Coordinates of C-alpha atoms in Angstrom, one line a residue:
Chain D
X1 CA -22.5 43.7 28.0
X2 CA -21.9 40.2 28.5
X3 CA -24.4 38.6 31.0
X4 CA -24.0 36.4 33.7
X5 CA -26.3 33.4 32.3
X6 CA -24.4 33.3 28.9
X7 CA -20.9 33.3 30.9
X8 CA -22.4 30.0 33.0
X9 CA -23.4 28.6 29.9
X10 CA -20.1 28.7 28.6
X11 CA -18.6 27.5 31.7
X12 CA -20.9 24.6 32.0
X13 CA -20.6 24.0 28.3
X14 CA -16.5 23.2 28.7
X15 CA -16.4 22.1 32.3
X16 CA -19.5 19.4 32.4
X17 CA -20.1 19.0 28.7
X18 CA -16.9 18.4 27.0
X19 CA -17.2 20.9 24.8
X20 CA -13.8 21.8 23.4
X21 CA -11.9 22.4 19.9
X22 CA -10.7 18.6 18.8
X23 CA -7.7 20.1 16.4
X24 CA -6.1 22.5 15.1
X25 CA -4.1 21.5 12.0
X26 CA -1.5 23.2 10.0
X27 CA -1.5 22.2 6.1
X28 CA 2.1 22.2 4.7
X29 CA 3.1 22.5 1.0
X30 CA 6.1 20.4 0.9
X31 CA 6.1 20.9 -3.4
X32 CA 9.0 23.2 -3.0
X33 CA 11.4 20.3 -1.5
X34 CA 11.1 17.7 -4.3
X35 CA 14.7 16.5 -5.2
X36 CA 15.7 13.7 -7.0
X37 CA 17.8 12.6 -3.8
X38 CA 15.5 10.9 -1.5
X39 CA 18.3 12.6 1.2
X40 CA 18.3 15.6 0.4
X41 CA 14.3 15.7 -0.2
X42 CA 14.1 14.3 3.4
X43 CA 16.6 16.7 5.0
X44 CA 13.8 20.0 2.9
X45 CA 10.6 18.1 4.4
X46 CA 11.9 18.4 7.8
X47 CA 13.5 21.7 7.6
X48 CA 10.4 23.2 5.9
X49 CA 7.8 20.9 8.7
X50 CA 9.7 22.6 11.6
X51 CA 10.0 26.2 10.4
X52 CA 6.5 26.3 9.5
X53 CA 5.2 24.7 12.9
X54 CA 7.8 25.5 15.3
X55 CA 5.3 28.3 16.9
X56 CA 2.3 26.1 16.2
X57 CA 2.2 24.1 19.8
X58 CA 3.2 26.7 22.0
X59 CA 0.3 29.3 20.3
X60 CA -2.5 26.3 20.6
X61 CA -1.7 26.3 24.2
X62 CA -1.8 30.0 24.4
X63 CA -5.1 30.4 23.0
X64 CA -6.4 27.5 25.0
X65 CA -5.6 29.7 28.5
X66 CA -6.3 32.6 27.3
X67 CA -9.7 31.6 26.4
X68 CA -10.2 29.1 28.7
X69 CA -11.5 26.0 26.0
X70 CA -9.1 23.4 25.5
X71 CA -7.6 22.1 22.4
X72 CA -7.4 19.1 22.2
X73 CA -5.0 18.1 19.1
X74 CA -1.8 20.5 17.3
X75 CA -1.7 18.8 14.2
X76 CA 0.5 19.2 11.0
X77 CA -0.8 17.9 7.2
X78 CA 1.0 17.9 4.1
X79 CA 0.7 17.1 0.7
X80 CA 0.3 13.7 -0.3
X81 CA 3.8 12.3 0.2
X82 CA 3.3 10.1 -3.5
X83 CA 3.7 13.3 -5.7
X84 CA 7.0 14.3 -3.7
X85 CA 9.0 11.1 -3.8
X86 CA 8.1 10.3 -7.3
X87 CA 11.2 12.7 -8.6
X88 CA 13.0 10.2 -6.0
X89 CA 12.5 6.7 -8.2
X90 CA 12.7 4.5 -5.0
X91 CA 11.0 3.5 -1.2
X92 CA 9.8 6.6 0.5
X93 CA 10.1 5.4 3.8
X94 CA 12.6 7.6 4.8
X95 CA 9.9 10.8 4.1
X96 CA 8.2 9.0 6.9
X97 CA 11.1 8.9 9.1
X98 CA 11.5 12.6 8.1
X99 CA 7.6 13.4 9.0
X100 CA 7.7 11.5 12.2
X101 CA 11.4 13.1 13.2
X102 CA 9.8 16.6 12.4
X103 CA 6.4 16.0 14.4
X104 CA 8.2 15.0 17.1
X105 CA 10.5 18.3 17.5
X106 CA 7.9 20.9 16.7
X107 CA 5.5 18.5 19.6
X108 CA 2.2 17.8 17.5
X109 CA 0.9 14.4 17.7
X110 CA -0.2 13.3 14.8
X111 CA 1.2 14.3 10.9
X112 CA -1.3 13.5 8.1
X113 CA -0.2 12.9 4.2
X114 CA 2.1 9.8 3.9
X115 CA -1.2 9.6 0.9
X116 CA -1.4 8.8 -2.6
X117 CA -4.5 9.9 -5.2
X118 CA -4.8 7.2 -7.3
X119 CA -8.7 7.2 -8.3
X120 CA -7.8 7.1 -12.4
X121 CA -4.7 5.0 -11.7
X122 CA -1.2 4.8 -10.8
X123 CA 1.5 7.7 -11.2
X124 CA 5.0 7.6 -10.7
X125 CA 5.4 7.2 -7.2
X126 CA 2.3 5.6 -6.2
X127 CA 2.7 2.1 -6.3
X128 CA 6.2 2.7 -4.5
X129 CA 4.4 5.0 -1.8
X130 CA 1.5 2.5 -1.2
X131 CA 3.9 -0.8 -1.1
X132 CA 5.6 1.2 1.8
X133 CA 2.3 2.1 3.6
X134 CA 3.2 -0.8 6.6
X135 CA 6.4 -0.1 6.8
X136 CA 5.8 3.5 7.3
X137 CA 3.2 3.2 9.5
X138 CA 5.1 0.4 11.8
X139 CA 8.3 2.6 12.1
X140 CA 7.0 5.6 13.0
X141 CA 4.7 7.1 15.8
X142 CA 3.1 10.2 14.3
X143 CA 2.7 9.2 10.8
X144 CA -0.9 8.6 9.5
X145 CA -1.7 7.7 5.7
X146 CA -4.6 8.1 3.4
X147 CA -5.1 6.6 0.2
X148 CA -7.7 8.1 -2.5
X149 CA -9.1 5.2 -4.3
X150 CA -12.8 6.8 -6.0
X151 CA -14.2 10.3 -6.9
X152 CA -17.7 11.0 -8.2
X153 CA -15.9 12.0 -11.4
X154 CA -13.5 9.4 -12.1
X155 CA -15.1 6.4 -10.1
X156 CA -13.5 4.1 -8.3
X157 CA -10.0 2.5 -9.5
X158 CA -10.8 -1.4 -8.5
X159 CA -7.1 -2.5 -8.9
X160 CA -6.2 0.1 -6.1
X161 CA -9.0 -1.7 -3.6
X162 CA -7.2 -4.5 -4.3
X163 CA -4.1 -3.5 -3.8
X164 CA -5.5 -1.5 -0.4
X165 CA -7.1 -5.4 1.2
X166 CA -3.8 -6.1 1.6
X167 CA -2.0 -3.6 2.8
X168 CA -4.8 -2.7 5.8
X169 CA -4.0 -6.2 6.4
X170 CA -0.3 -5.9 6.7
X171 CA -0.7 -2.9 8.4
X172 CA -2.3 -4.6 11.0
X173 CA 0.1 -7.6 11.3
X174 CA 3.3 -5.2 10.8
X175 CA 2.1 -4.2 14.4
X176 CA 0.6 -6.9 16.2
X177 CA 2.5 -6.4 18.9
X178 CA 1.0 -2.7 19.5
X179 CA -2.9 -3.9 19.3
X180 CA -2.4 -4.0 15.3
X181 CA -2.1 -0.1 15.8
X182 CA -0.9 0.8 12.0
X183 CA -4.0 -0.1 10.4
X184 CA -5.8 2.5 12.9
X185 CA -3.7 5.3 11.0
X186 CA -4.5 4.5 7.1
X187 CA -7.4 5.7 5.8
X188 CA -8.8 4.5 2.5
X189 CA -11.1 7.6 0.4
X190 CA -13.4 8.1 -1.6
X191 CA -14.0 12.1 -2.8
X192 CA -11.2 13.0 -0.5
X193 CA -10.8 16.3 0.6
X194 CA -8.0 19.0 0.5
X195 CA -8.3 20.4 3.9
X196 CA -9.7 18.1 6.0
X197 CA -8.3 18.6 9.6
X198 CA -9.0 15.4 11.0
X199 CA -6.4 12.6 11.6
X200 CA -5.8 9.8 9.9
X201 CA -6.9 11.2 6.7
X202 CA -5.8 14.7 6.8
X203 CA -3.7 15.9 4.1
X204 CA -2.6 19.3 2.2
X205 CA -4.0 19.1 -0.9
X206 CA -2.2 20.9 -4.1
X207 CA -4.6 23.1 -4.5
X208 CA -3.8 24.7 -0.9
X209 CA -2.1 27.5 -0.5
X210 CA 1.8 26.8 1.0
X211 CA 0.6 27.4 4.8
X212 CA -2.9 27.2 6.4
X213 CA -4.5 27.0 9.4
X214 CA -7.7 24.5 9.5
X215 CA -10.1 24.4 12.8
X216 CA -12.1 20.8 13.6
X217 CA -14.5 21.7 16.3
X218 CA -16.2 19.3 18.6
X219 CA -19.2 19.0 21.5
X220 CA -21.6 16.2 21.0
X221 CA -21.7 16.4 24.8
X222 CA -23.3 19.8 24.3
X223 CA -25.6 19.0 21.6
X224 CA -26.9 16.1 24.1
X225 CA -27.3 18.0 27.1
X226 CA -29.6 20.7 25.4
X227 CA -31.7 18.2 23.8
X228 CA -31.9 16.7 27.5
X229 CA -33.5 19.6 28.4
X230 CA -36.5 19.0 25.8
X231 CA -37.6 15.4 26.6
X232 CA -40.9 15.9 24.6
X233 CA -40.2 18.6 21.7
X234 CA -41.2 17.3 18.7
X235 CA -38.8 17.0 15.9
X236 CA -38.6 20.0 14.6
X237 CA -37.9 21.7 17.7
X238 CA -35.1 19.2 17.9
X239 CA -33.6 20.1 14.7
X240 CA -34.0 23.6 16.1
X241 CA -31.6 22.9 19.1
X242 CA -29.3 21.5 17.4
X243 CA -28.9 23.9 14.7
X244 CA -28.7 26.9 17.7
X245 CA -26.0 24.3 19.8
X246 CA -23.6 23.8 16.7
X247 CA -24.3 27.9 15.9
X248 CA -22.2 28.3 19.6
X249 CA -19.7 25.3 18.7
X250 CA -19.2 27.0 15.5
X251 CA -18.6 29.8 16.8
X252 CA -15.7 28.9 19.4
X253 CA -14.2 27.2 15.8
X254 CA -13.5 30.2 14.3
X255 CA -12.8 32.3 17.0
X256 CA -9.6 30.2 18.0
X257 CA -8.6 29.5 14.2
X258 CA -8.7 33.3 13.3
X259 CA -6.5 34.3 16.5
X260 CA -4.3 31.4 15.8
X261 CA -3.9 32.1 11.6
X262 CA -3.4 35.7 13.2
X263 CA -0.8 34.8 15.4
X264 CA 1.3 32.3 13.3
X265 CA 0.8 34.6 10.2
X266 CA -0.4 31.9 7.9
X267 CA -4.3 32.5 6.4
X268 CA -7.3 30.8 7.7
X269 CA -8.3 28.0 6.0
X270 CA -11.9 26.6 7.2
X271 CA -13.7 25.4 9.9
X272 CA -14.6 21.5 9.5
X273 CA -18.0 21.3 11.2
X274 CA -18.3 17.8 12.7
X275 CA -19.2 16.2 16.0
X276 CA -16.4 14.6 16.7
X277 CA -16.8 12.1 19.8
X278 CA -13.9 11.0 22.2
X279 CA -14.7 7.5 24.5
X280 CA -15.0 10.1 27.5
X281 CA -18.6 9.7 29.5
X282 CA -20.5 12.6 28.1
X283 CA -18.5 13.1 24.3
X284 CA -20.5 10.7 22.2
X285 CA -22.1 10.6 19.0
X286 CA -24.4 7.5 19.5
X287 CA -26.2 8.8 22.8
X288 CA -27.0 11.8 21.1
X289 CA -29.4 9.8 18.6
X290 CA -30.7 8.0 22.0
X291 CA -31.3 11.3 23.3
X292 CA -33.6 11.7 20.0
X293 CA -35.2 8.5 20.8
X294 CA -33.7 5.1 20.2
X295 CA -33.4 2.6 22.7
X296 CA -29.9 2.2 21.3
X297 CA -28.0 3.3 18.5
X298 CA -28.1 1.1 15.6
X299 CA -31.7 -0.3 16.1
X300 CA -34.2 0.3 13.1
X301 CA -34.4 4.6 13.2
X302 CA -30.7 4.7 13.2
X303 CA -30.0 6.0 9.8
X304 CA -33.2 8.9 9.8
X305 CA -31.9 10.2 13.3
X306 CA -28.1 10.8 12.2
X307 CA -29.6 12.3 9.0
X308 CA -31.2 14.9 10.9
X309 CA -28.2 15.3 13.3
X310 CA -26.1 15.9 10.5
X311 CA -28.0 18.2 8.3
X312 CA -29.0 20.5 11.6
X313 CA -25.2 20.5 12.8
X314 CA -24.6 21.9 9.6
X315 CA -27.5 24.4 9.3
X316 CA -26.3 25.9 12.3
X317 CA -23.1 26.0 11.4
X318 CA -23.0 27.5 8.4
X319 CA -23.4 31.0 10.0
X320 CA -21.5 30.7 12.2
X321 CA -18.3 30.6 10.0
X322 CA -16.5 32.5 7.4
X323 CA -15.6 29.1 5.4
X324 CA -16.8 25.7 6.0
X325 CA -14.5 22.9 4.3
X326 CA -13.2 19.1 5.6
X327 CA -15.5 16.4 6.2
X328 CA -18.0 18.2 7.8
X329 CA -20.3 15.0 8.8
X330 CA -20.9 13.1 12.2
X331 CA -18.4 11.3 12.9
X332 CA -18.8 7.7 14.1
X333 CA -16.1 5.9 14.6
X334 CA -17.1 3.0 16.6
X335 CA -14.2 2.6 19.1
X336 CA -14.1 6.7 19.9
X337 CA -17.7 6.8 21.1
X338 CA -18.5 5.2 24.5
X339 CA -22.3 4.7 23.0
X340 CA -20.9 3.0 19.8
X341 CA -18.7 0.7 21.9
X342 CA -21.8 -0.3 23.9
X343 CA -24.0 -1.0 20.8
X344 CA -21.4 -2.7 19.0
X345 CA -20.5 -5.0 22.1
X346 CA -24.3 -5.5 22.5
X347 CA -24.6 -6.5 19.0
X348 CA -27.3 -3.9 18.5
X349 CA -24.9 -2.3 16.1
X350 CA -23.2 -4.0 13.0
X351 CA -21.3 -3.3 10.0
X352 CA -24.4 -3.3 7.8
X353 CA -25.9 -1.0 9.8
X354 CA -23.3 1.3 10.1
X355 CA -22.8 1.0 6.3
X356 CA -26.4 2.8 5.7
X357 CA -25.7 5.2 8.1
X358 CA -22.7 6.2 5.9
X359 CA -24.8 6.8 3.5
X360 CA -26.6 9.5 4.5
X361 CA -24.4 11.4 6.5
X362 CA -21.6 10.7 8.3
X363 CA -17.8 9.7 6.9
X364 CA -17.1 6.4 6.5
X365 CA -16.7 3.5 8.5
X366 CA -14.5 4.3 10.7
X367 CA -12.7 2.7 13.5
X368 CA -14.3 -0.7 13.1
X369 CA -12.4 -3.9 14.2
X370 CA -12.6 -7.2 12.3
X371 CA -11.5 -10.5 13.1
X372 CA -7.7 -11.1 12.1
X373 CA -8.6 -13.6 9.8
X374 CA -10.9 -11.5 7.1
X375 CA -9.9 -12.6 3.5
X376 CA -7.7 -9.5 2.5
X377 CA -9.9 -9.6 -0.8
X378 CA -12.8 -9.2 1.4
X379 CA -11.4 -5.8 2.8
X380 CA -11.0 -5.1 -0.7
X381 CA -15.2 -5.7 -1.2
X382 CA -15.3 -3.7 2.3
X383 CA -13.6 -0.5 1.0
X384 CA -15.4 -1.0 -2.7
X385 CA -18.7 -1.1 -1.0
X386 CA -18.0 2.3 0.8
X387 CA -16.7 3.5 -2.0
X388 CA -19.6 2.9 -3.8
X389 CA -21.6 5.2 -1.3
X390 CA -19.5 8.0 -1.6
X391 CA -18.8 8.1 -5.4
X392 CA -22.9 7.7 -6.0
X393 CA -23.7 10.2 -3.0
X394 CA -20.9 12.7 -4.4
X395 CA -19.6 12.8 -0.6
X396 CA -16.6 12.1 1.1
X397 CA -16.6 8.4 2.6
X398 CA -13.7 6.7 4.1
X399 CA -13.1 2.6 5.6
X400 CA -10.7 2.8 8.2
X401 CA -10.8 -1.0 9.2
X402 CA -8.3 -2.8 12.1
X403 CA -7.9 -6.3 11.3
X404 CA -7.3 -7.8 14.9
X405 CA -4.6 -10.1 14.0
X406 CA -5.3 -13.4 15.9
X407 CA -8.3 -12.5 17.5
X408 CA -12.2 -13.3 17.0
X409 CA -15.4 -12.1 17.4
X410 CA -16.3 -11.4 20.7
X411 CA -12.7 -10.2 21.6
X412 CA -11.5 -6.4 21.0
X413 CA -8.7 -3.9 20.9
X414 CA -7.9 -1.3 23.6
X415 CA -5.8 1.4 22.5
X416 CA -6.3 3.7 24.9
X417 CA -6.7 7.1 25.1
X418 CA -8.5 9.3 22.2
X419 CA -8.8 6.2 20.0
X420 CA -10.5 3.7 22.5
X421 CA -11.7 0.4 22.3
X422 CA -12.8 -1.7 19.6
X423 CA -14.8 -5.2 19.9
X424 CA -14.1 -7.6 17.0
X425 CA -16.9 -7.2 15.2
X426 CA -18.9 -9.7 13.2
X427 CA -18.2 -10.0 9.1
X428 CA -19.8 -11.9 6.2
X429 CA -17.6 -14.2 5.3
X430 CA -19.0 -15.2 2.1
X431 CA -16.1 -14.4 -0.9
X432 CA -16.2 -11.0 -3.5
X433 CA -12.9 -12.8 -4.6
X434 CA -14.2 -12.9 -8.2
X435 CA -15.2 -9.0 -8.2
X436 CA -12.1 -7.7 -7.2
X437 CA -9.9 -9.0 -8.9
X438 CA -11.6 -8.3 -12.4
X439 CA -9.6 -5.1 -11.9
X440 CA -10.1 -2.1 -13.9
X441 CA -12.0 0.7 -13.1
X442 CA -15.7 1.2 -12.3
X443 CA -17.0 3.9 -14.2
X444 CA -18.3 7.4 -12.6
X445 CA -21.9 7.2 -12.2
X446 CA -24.7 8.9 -14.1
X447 CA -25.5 12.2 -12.8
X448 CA -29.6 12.2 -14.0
X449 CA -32.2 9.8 -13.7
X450 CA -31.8 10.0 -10.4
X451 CA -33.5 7.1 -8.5
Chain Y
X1 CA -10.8 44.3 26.1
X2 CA -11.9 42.8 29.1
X3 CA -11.7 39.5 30.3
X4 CA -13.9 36.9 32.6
X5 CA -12.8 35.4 35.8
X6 CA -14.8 33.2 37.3
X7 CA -14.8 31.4 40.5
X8 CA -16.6 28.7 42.2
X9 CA -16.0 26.4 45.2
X10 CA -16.7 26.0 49.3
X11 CA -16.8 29.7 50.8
X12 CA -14.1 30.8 52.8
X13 CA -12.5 34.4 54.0
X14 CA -10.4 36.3 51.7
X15 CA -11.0 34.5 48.3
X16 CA -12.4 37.9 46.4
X17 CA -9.4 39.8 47.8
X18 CA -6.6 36.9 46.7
X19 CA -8.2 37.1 43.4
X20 CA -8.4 40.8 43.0
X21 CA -4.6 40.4 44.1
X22 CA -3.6 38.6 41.7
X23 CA -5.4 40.7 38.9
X24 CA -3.8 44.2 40.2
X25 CA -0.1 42.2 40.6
X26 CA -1.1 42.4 36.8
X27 CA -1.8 45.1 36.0
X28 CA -5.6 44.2 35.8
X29 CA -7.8 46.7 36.1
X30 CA -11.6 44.8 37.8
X31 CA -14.5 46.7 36.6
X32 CA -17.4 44.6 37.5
X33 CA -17.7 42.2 40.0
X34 CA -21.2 39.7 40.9
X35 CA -21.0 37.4 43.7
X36 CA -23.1 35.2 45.9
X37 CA -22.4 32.6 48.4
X38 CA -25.5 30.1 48.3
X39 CA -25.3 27.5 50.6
X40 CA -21.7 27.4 51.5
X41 CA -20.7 27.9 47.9
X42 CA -19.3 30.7 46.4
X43 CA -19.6 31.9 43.0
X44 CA -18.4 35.2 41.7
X45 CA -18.1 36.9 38.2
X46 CA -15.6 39.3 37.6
X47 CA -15.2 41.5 34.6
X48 CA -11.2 42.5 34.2
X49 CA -10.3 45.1 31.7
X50 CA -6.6 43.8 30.6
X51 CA -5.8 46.2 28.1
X52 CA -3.0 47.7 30.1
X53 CA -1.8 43.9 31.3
X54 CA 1.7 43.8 32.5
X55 CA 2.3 40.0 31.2
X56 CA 0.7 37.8 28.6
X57 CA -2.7 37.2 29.8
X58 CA -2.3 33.5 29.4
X59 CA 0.3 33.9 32.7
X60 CA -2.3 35.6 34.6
X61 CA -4.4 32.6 34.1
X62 CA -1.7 30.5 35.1
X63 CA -1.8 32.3 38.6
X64 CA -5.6 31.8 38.8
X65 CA -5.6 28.6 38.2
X66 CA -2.8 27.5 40.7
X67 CA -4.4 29.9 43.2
X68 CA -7.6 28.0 42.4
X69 CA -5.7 24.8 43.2
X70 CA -4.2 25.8 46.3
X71 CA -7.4 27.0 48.0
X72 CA -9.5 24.7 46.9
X73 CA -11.7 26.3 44.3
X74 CA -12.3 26.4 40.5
X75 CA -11.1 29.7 38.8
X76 CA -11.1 30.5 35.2
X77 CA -9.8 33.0 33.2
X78 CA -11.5 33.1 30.2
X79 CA -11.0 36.3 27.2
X80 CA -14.4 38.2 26.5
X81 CA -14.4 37.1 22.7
X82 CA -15.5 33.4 23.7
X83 CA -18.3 34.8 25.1
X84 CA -19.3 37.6 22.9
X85 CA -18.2 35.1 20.1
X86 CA -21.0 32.4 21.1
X87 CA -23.7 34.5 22.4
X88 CA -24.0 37.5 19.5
X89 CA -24.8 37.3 16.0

């Protein structure tokens, strides 16, 4: 029997703490339309895109009603568009147009996977596929793209964070006019994952099966009200609530991707257990580690706090699944989260900062806008530098930087909506010139002697 | 399978029998219902089995949620997995 303080919980949890399921996201194969005609390969992605998906919309509403938690996000990935258009030998802008054409029937939208591996070097296909990354991203709506440019086991291919500077940069200019918006939909990896459900840097990787469903849940409202209630616990009690919180989150996760793999026919993938923030009052990241006990997030305690987050989010969530897969780390993108708006607009938060706090837990830096004059070669130091963390940590981390063409510190970005509002934040603008262009590859890193 | 609707808002006459309407126009069988009206507000639980549902149970929350609209009140419909799903191990 079901019982009537467990129903308000519930209630209260979606109604006054934001608590909902941030996306559900199809992974597509698309290996079965390579063709050495770009056309024809085109006219396969979107044929394949909007058979697959066609139910995918219409379902995710269906499940929302029916169990009364919204979803937030229908999203589609597929495999990284560079191993499909190599057969092709030229631009493969037009897979974009194709992507963004098939998004826009089936109603999801975002599409992940305009992407490219290229942590060991350069396949066919790569360099064409990363030269059209601008493009792609300025002529299209829905399209986001990743680039891989590190792994633990490989480490990290130097000449592609060179290459990457750049284009972030011409992303950005490509579409001034739209608050430099492309650059907010490339991604740059290192350790990326298969089936990561998140946008921008979702795609299907080869190792997927043809069709799978992938659940990203959210609720760092949640997680803040019930430490509310617990003003003096002491930390362990905190880790306690937390773990029991993301055990409910969870659990909503995989209750709505099971029905939905059910209902589309196409296997369950995995639930990606992150906090995912929105700029909504109540749906952030940062106040939850005020809530623990900083003034504001960034100051000195920064870094330990998230740790715990992070590591309890998962502890509790682990149960509460059948598969756990995706990033699977707080997320902090600084222009989502009302509370990392504040602290970066305050000043109490900066890139340094936010750079440790990678390191121990959460994704990358993500959603961080620099002034529009940043030396593309300094990107380049930005993304090795993340990099770095990731291939030494053996996690996923990611740099998804906006350049704010024309703009300086002290003035910001307002996209609206899910992604929010950036201030320009402050760089070093001392040069890593020299470094990155040495090229080559930085070897993988010593797995003993750990220190 | 059962599901949960729930309602809360300003008391007024008639709201438990416009809802109970609504869940017999589909086929919605109430089996348990908890209400109290504290202060002027009005909050009721009510357990509907929908096994033998006429329509998809995602229209009958269509119709609570339009009826919450139009009187005033906030009605969910809500499937009893999400609850059994959170609140059991």
């Amino acid at each position: 029997m079901i019982n009537v303080y467990d129903i308000l919980e519930t209630i209260r949890m979606i109604q006054d703490e934001c608590l909902d399921i941030r996306t559900i996201t199809m992974g597509i194969s698309l290996l079965d339309c390579i063709d050495s005609d770009i056309d024809v390969a085109c006219k396969k992605v979107y044929e394949k895109i909007t058979r697959c998906a066609k139910n995918l919309v219409k379902i995710g509403e269906d499940i929302e009603k029916e169990y009364g938690i919204p979803i937030i996000n229908k999203r589609i990935s597929v495999t990284p568009i560079a191993i499909i258009s190599a057969a092709c030998g030229c631009s493969p802008v037009k897979f974009a147009v194709a992507m963004d054409k098939a998004a826009e029937a089936v109603g999801v939208n975002l599409i992940g996977g305009y992407s490219a591996l290229v942590q060991k070097g350069f396949s066919a296909g790569d360099r064409e596929l990363i030269e059209s990354i601008p493009e792609a991203l300025a002529c299209t709506n829905r399209v986001c793209s990743s680039v891989n440019i590190g792994s633990t086991k490989t480490g990290i291919n130097l000449d592609a964070c060179k290459i990457m500077g750049r284009i972030v940069k011409e992303a950005a200019e490509k579409t001034v006019d739209n608050n430099c918006f492309g650059a907010a939909k490339l991604v740059v990896f290192c350790n990326a994952v298969e089936d990561n459900p998140f946008m921008a840097g979702a795609f299907h990787g080869v190792g997927e099966p043809d069709c799978i469903i992938n659940v990203g849940v959210s609720g760092p409202g949640v997680v803040r009200a019930a430490l509310a209630k617990y003003p003096d616990a002491d930390i362990n009690e905190i880790c306690n609530i937390i773990k029991k919180t993301s055990y409910k989150i969870t659990r909503v996760g995989q209750l709505v991707g099971v029905t939905a793999s059910e209902r589309l026919g196409v296997p369950f993938g995995i639930v990606d257990l992150s906090l995912a923030p929105t700029p909504a009052v109540g749906d952030s990241v940062a106040h939850i580690l005020e809530e623990i006990g900083l003034e504001q997030c960034g100051t000195h305690g920064t870094t330990a706090t998230l740790a715990l987050l992070n590591d309890a989010v998962k502890k509790g969530g682990v149960m509460a699944c059948s598969s756990i897969g995706g990033l699977s780390g707080a997320f902090i993108p600084v222009s989502e989260d009302a509370g990392m708006i504040d602290a970066a607009k305050s000043g109490c938060l900066l890139i340094e900062k936010l750079e440790a706090m990678t390191a121990v837990c959460s994704v990358g830096l993500d959603m961080i806008v620099v002034p529009g004059d940043i030396p593309n070669d300094t990107i380049s130091a930005i993304i090795a530098d993340e990099a770095a963390i990731g291939m030494v940590n053996n996690k996923t981390t990611a740099v998804r930087i906006i350049p704010a063409i024309g703009k300086q510190e002290g003035e910001e970005l307002d996209w609206g909506g899910l992604f929010g509002c950036g201030p320009v934040m402050k760089i070093n603008y001392k040069s890593a010139s020299k470094f990155i262009n040495r090229g080559g590859q930085i070897p993988a890193p010593l797995h003993s002697l750990k220190n | 399978m059962k599901a949960v609707v729930s309602v809360i808002g300003k008391d007024n006459v008639g709201i438990l029998a416009k809802v109970a309407n609504i869940c017999s126009e589909y086929n919605g069988n109430v089996t348990e219902v908890t209400q109290s009206v504290l202060d002027d507000v009005f909050a009721m639980i009510m357990l509907v089995d929908i096994t033998k549902l006429n329509k998809p149970l995602s229209e009958l929350s269509d119709s609570m949620t339009k009826l919450g609209k139009d009187l005033g009140l906030s009605i969910h419909v809500m499937h009893e997995d999400i609850f059994n799903s959170m609140h059991r191990i």
